[in-house]
Short mmCIF file of C-alpha atoms and ligand atoms in Angstrom, two decimals:
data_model
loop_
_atom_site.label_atom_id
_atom_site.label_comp_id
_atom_site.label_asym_id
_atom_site.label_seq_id
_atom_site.Cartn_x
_atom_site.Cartn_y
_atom_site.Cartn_z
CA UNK A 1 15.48 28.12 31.38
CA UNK A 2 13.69 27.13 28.02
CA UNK A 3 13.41 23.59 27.84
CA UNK A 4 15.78 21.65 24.79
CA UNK A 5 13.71 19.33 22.96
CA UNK A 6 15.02 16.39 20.56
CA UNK A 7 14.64 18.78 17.39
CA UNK A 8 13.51 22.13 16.39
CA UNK A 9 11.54 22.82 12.82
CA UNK A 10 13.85 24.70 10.45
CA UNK A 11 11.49 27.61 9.37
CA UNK A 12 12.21 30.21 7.13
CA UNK A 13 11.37 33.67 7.68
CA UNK A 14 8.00 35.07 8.21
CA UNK A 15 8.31 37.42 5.42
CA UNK A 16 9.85 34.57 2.91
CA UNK A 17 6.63 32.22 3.82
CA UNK A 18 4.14 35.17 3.45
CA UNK A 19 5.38 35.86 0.37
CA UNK A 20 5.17 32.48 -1.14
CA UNK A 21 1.42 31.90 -0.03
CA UNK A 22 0.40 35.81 -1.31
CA UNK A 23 -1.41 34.24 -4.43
CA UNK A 24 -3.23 31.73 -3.07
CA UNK A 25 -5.56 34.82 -1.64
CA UNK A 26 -5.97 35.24 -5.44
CA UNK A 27 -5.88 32.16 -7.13
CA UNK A 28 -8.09 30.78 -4.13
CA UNK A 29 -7.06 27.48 -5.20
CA UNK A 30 -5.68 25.42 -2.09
CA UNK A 31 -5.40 22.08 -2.50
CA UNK A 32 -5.39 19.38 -5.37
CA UNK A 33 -2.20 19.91 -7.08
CA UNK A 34 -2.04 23.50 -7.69
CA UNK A 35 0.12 25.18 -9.49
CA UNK A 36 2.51 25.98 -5.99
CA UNK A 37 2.46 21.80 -5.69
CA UNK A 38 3.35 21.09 -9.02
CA UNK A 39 6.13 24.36 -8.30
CA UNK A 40 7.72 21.96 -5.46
CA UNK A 41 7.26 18.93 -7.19
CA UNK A 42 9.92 19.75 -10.10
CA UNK A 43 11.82 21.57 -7.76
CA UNK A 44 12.07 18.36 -5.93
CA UNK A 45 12.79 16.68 -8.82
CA UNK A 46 16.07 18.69 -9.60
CA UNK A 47 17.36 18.67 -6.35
CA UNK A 48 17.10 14.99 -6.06
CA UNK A 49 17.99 14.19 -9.50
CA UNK A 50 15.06 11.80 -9.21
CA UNK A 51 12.70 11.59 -12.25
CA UNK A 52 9.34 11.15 -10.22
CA UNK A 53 8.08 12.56 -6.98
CA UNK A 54 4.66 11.83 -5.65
CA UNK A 55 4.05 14.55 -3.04
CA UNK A 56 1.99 13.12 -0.25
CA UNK A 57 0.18 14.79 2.95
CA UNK A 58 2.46 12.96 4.90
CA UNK A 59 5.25 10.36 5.29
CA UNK A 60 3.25 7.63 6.66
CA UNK A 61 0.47 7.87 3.86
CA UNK A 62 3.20 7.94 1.44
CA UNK A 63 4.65 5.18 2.48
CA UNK A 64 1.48 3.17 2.53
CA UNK A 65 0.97 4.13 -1.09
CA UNK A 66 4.53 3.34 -2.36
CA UNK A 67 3.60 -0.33 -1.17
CA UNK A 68 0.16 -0.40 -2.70
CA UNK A 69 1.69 1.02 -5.26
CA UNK A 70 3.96 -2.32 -6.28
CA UNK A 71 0.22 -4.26 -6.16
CA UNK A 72 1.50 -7.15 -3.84
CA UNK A 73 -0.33 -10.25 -3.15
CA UNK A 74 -2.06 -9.82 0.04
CA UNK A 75 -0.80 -12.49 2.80
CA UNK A 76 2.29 -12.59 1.50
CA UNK A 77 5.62 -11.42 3.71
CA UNK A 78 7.77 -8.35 4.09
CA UNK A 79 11.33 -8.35 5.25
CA UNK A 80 11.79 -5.12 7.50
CA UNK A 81 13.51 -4.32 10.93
CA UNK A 82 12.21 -2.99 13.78
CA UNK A 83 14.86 -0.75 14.85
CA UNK A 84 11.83 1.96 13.22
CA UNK A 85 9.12 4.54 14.15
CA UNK A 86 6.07 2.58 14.14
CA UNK A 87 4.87 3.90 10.86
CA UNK A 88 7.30 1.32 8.72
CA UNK A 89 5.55 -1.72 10.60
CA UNK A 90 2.04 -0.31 10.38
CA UNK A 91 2.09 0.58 6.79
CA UNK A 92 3.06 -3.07 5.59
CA UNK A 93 0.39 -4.17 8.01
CA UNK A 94 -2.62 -1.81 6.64
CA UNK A 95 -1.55 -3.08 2.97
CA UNK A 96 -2.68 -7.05 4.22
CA UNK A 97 1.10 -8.09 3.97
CA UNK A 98 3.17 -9.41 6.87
CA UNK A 99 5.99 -7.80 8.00
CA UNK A 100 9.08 -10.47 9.22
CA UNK A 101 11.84 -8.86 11.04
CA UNK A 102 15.32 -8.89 10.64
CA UNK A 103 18.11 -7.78 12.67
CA UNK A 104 19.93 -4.23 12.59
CA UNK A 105 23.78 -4.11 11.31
CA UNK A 106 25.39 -2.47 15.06
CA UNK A 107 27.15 -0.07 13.66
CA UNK A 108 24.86 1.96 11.20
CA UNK A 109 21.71 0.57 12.87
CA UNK A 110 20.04 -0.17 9.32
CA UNK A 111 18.98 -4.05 8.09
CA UNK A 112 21.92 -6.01 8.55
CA UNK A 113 21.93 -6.93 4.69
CA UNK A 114 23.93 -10.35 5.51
CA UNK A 115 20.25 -12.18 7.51
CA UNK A 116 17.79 -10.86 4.57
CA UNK A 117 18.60 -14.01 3.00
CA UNK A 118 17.85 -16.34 5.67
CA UNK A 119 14.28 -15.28 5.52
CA UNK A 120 13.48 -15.44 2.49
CA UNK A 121 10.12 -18.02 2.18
CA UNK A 122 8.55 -18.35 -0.87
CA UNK A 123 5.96 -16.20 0.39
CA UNK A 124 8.47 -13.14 0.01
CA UNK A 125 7.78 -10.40 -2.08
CA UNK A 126 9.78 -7.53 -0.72
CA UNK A 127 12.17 -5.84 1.00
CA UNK A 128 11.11 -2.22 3.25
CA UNK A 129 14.19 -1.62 4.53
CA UNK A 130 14.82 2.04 6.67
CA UNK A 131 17.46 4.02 6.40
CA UNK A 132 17.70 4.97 10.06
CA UNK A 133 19.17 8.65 11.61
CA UNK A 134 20.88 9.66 8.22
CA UNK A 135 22.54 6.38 7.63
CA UNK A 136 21.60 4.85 4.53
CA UNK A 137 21.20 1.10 4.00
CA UNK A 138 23.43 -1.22 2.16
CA UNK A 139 21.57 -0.38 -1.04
CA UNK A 140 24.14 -2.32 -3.34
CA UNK A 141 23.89 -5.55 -1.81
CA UNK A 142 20.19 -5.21 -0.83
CA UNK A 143 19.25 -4.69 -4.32
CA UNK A 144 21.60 -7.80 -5.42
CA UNK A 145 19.63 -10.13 -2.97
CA UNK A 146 16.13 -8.23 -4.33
CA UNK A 147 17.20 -8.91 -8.10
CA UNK A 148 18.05 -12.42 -7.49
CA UNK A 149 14.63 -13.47 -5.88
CA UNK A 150 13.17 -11.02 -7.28
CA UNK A 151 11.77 -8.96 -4.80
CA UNK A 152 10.28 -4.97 -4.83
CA UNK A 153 12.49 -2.74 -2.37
CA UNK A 154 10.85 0.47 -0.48
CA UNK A 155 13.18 1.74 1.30
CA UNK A 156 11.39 3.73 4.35
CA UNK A 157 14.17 7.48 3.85
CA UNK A 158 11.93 9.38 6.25
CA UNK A 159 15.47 10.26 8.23
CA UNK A 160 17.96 10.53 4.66
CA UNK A 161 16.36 13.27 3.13
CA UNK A 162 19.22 15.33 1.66
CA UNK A 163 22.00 12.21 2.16
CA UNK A 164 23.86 11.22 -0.87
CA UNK A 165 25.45 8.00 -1.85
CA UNK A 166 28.58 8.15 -3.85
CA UNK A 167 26.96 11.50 -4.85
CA UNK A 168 23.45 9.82 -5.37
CA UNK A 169 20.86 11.14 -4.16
CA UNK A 170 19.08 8.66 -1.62
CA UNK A 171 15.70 9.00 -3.69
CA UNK A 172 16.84 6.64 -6.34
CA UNK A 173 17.72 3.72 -4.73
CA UNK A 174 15.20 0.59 -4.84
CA UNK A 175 11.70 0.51 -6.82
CA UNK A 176 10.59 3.65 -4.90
CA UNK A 177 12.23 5.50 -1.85
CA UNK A 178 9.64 7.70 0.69
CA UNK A 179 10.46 10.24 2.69
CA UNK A 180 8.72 12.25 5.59
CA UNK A 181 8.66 15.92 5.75
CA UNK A 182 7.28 16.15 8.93
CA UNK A 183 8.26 19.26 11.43
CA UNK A 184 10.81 17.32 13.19
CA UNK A 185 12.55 16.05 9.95
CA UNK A 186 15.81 17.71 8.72
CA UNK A 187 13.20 19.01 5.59
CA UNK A 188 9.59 19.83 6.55
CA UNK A 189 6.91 20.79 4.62
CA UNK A 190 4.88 20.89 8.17
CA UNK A 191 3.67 17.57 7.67
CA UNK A 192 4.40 16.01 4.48
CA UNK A 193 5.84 13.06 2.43
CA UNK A 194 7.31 11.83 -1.37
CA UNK A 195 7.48 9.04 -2.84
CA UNK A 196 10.36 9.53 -5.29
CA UNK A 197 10.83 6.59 -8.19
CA UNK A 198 12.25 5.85 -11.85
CA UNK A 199 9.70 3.63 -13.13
CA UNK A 200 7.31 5.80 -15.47
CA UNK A 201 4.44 2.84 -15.29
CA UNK A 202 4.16 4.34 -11.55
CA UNK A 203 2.80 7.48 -12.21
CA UNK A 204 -0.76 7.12 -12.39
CA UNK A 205 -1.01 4.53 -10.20
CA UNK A 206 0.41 6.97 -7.37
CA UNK A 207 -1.83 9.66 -8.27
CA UNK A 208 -5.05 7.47 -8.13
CA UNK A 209 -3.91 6.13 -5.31
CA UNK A 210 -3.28 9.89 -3.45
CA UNK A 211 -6.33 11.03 -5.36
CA UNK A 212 -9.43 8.75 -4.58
CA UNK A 213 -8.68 7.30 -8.50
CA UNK A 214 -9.67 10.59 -9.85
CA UNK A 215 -8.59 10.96 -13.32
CA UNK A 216 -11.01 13.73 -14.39
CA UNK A 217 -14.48 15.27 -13.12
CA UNK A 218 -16.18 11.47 -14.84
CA UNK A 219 -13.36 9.82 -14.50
CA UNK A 220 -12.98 7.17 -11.53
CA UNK A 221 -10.56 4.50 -12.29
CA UNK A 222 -9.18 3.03 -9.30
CA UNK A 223 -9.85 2.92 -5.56
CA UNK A 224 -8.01 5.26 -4.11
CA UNK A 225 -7.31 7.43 -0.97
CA UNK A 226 -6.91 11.26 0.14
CA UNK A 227 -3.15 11.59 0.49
CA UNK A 228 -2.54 14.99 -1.42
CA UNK A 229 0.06 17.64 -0.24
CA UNK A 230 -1.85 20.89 -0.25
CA UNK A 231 -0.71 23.81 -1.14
CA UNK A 232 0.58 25.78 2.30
CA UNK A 233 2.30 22.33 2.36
CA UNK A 234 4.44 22.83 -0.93
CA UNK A 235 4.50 26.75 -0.27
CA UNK A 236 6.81 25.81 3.03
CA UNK A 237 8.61 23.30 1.29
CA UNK A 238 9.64 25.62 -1.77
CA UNK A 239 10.66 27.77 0.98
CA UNK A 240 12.65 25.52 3.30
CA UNK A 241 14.40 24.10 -0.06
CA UNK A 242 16.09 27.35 -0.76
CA UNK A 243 17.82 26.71 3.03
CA UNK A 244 18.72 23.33 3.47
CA UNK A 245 22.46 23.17 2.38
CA UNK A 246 22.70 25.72 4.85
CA UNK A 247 20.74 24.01 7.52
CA UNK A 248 22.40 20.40 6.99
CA UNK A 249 25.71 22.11 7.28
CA UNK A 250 24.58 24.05 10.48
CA UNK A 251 24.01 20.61 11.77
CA UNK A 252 27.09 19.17 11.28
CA UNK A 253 29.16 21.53 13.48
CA UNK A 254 26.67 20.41 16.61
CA UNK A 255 27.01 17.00 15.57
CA UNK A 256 30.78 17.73 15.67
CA UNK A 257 31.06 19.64 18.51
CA UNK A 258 29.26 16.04 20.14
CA UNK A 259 31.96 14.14 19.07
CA UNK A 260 34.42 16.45 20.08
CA UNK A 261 33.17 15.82 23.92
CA UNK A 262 31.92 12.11 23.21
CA UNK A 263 34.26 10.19 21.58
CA UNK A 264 36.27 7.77 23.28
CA UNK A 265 34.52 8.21 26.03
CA UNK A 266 34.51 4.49 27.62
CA UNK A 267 30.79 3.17 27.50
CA UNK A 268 29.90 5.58 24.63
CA UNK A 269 29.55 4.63 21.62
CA UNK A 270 28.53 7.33 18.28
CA UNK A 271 27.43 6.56 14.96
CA UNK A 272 30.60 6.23 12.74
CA UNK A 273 30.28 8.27 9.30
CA UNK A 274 29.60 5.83 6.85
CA UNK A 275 32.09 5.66 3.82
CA UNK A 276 31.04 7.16 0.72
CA UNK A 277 28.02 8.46 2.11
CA UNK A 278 27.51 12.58 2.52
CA UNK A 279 24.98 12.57 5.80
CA UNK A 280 21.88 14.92 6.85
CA UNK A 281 23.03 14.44 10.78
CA UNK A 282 19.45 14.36 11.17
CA UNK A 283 19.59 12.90 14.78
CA UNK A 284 22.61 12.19 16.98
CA UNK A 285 22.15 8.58 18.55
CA UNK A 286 24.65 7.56 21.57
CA UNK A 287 24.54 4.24 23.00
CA UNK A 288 25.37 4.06 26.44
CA UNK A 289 27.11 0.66 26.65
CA UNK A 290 29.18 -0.07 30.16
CA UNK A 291 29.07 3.76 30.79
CA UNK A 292 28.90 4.03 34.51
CA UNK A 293 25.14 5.70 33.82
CA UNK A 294 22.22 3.81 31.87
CA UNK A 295 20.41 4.95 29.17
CA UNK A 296 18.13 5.47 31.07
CA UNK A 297 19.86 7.06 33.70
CA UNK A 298 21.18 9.91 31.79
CA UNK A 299 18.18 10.50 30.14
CA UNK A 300 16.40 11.09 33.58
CA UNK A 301 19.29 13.25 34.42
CA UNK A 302 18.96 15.29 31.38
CA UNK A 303 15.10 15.75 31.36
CA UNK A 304 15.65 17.20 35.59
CA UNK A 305 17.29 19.96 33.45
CA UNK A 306 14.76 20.67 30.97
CA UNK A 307 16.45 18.89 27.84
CA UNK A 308 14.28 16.16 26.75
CA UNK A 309 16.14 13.98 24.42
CA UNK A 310 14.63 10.88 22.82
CA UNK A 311 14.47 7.01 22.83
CA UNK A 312 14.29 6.50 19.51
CA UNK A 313 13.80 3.59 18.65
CA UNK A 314 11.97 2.14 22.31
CA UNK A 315 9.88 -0.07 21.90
CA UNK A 316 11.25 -2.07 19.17
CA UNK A 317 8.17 -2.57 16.96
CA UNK A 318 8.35 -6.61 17.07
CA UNK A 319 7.96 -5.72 20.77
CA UNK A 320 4.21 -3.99 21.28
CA UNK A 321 1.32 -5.88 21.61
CA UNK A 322 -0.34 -5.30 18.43
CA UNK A 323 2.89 -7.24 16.63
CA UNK A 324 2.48 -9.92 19.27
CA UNK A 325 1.02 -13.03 17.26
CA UNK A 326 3.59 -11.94 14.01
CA UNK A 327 5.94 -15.08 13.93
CA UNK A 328 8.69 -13.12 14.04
CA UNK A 329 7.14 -10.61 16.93
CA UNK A 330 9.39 -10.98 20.11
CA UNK A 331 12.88 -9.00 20.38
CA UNK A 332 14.53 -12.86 20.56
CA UNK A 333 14.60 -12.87 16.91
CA UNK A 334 16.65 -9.69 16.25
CA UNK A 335 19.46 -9.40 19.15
CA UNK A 336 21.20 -6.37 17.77
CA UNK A 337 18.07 -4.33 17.57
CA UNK A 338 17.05 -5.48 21.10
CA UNK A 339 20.67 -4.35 22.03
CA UNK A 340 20.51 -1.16 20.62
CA UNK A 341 17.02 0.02 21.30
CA UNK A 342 17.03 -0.57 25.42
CA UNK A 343 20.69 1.63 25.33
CA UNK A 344 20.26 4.37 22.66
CA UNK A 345 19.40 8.13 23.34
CA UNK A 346 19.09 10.75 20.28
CA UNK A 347 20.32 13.59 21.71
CA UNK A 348 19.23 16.92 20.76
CA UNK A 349 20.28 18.46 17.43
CA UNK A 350 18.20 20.78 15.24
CA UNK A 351 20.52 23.65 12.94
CA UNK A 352 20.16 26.25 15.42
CA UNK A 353 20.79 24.03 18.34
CA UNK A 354 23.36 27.03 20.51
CA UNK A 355 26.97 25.09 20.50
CA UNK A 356 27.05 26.11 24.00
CA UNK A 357 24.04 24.19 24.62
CA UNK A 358 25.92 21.15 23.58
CA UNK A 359 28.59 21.55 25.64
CA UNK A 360 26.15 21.84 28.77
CA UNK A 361 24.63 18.48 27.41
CA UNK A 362 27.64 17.03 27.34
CA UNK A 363 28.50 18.24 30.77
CA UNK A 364 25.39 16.94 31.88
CA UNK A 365 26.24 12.87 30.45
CA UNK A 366 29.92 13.54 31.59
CA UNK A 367 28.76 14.06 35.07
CA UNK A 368 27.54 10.87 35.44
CA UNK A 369 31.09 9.34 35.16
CA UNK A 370 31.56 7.89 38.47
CA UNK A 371 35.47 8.39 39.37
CA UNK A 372 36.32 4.75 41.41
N1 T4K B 401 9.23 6.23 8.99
C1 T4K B 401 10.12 6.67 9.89
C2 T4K B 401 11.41 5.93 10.03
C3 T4K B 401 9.84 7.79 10.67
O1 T4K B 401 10.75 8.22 11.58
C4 T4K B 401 8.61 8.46 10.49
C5 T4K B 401 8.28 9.61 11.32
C6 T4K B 401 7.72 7.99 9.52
C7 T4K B 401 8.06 6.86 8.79
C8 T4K B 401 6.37 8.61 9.26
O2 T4K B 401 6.47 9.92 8.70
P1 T4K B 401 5.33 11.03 9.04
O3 T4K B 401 3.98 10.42 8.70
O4 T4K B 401 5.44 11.43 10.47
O5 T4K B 401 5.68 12.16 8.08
C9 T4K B 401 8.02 12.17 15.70
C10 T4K B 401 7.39 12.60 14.40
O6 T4K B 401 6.02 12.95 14.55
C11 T4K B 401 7.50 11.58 13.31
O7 T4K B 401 7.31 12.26 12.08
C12 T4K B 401 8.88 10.95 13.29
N2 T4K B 401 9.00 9.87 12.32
C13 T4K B 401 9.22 10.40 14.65
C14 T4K B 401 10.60 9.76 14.69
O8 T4K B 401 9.24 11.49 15.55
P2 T4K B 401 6.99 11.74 18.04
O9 T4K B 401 5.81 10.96 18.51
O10 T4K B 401 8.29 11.50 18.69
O11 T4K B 401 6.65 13.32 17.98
P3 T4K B 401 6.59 14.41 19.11
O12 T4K B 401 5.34 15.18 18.95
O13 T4K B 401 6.89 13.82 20.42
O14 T4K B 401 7.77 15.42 18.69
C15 T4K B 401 9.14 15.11 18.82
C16 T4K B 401 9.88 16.34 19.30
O15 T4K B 401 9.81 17.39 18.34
C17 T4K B 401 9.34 16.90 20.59
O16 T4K B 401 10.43 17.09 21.45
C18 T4K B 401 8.76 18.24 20.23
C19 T4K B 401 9.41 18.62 18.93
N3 T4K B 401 8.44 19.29 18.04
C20 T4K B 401 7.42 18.54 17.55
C21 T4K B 401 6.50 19.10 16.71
C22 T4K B 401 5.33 18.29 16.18
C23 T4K B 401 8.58 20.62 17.72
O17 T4K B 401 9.54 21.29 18.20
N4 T4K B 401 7.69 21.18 16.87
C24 T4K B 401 6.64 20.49 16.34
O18 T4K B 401 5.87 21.05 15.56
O19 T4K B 401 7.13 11.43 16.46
#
């Protein structure tokens, strides 16, 4: 039997995709914003309802930039979690700032906005908070704590692509939000990344910063990278736009048809929809909590029949040994995350993800329950 992974790429067709690269045999023009980049860009723009999106190669590298991008003191400290793929953590770290961790709210495993305060030092100068598996953050009261110490917010959206707050779109919340189109994200571009913001004044310094501080064929102004989105890139990402109503729906009836065999099971405990907030169900977390299995357990089960879900997040990031002289490295200082990150599995969910598939996963974990 074909193995189930964590996630599948949403593609569109062959034909759609060859159609939308055609011209570049023409045009011969690949790379450095081209007219099929600067095509995604507004598209991008519309859908989110954002005014500014700085295409990236990636979600890491855009997330690097949206930091450099707020010029920060180096030395100076960054209140994150580390409930995160590694990519939050390291991109504070490669801008010289230290990250300081704070603990994970239980239920929507995001910051737990209530302990950003107590670490505020007068060495703070921002907030990168991550919206984590289509949950979004308590923007409101994160942004009241960043106005009143005045403090930049980045929020790491790599997993809220598409989610909406009270209608918003989750690209306008803090100084600049950054997403990751990368093939396992709910949106892919292959790889990719945005940085999506309001402030005009950011404009040039994210495209020097993407674009080695090229301003024109003489023209060097800054010192910047290579982070540009090329144009296969944006040609799959104009392409996977047109879908992804479709696809985001699609994955709401396996994330339902989870629930329907999951909840209330004793031991088991699924994310709760959050109120106000329209998801992406772009992973489907369980944490195995006084289940008669371990985490563990049923993911061992699971993988002996080919369906390889994920422990995402495991390791915590305050917990590898590159974070390990950090003050706030160690998983003593943030409980909940610890918690969380040695008893969650993602299980697997991707848009065509066969509903009968789901069922047999949830055999599978239901198995387990051992009948005293
Ligand atoms: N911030 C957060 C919160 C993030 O989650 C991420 C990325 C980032 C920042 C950085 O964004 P990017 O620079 O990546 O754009 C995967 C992804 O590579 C990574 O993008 C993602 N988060 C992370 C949560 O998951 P791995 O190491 O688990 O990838 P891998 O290769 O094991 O693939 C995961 C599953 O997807 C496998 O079961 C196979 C399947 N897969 C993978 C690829 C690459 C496919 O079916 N097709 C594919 O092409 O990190």
């Amino acid at each position: 039997m074909e193995p189930i992974l964590v996630t599948r790429p949403s593609m569109p067709s062959f034909e759609e995709y060859c159609e939308e690269i055609r011209k570049l045999w023409d045009t011969r023009w690949l790379t450095n914003m081209g007219e099929v980049h600067e095509k995604f860009q507004h598209d991008l723009e519309q859908y989110l309802s954002c005014p500014h999106v700085a295409l990236h190669t990636n979600g890491h590298l855009a997330l690097e930039n949206a930091i450099a991008a707020m010029s920060l003191p180096p030395g100076r400290e960054v209140i994150t979690t580390p409930f995160t793929f590694v990519s939050t953590t390291h991109a504070i770290t490669r801008n010289g700032l230290i990250p300081v961790f704070c603990d994970v709210d239980p239920v929507s495993f995001t910051i737990d906005a209530e302990k950003i305060e107590e670490l505020i030092s007068d060495k703070t100068v921002a907030i990168v908070p991550v919206h984590v598996y289509g949950n979004l953050c308590d923007v409101e009261r994160i942004q009241q704590i960043a106005d009143q110490y005045n403090l930049k917010v980045i929020y790491d959206a790599a997993h809220a692509f598409g989610v909406r707050y009270k209608g918003i779109s989750s690209a306008n919340f803090g100084n600049a939000s950054v997403f990751s189109f990368h093939a396992t994200k709910v949106f892919n571009t292959i790889e990719g990344g945005a940085v999506c913001f309001r402030d005009d004044a950011l404009i040039n310094i994210l495209n020097d910063l993407k674009n080695f501080g090229i301003r024109g064929p003489e023209q060097i102004v800054a010192v910047g990278g290579n982070a540009k989105m090329n144009e296969f890139q944006a040609a799959m990402g104009i392409c996977n736009l047109r879908h992804l109503d479709q696809e985001i729906a699609k994955r709401k009836l396996v994330a339902q048809r989870y629930v329907e065999h999951l909840n209330g099971v004793p031991g088991i405990q699924l994310s709760k929809s959050q109120e106000d907030i329209d998801s992406n169900y772009s992973y489907f977390p369980v944490v195995f909590d006084g289940f008669s299995a371990t985490r563990d357990e049923v993911f061992i089960a699971l993988k002996e029949q080919n369906i390889l879900a994920r422990k995402y997040f495991y390791p915590l990031t305050n917990n590898i040994e590159c974070y390990s002289d950090l003050p706030s490295a160690g998983k003593s200082s943030t409980p909940t995350a610890a918690f969380l990150s040695d008893r969650v599995l993602t299980l697997p969910i991707y848009s065509d993800l066969n509903l009968n598939d789901v069922d047999r996963i949830c055999e599978i974990v239901l198995s387990l329950i051992k009948h005293k």
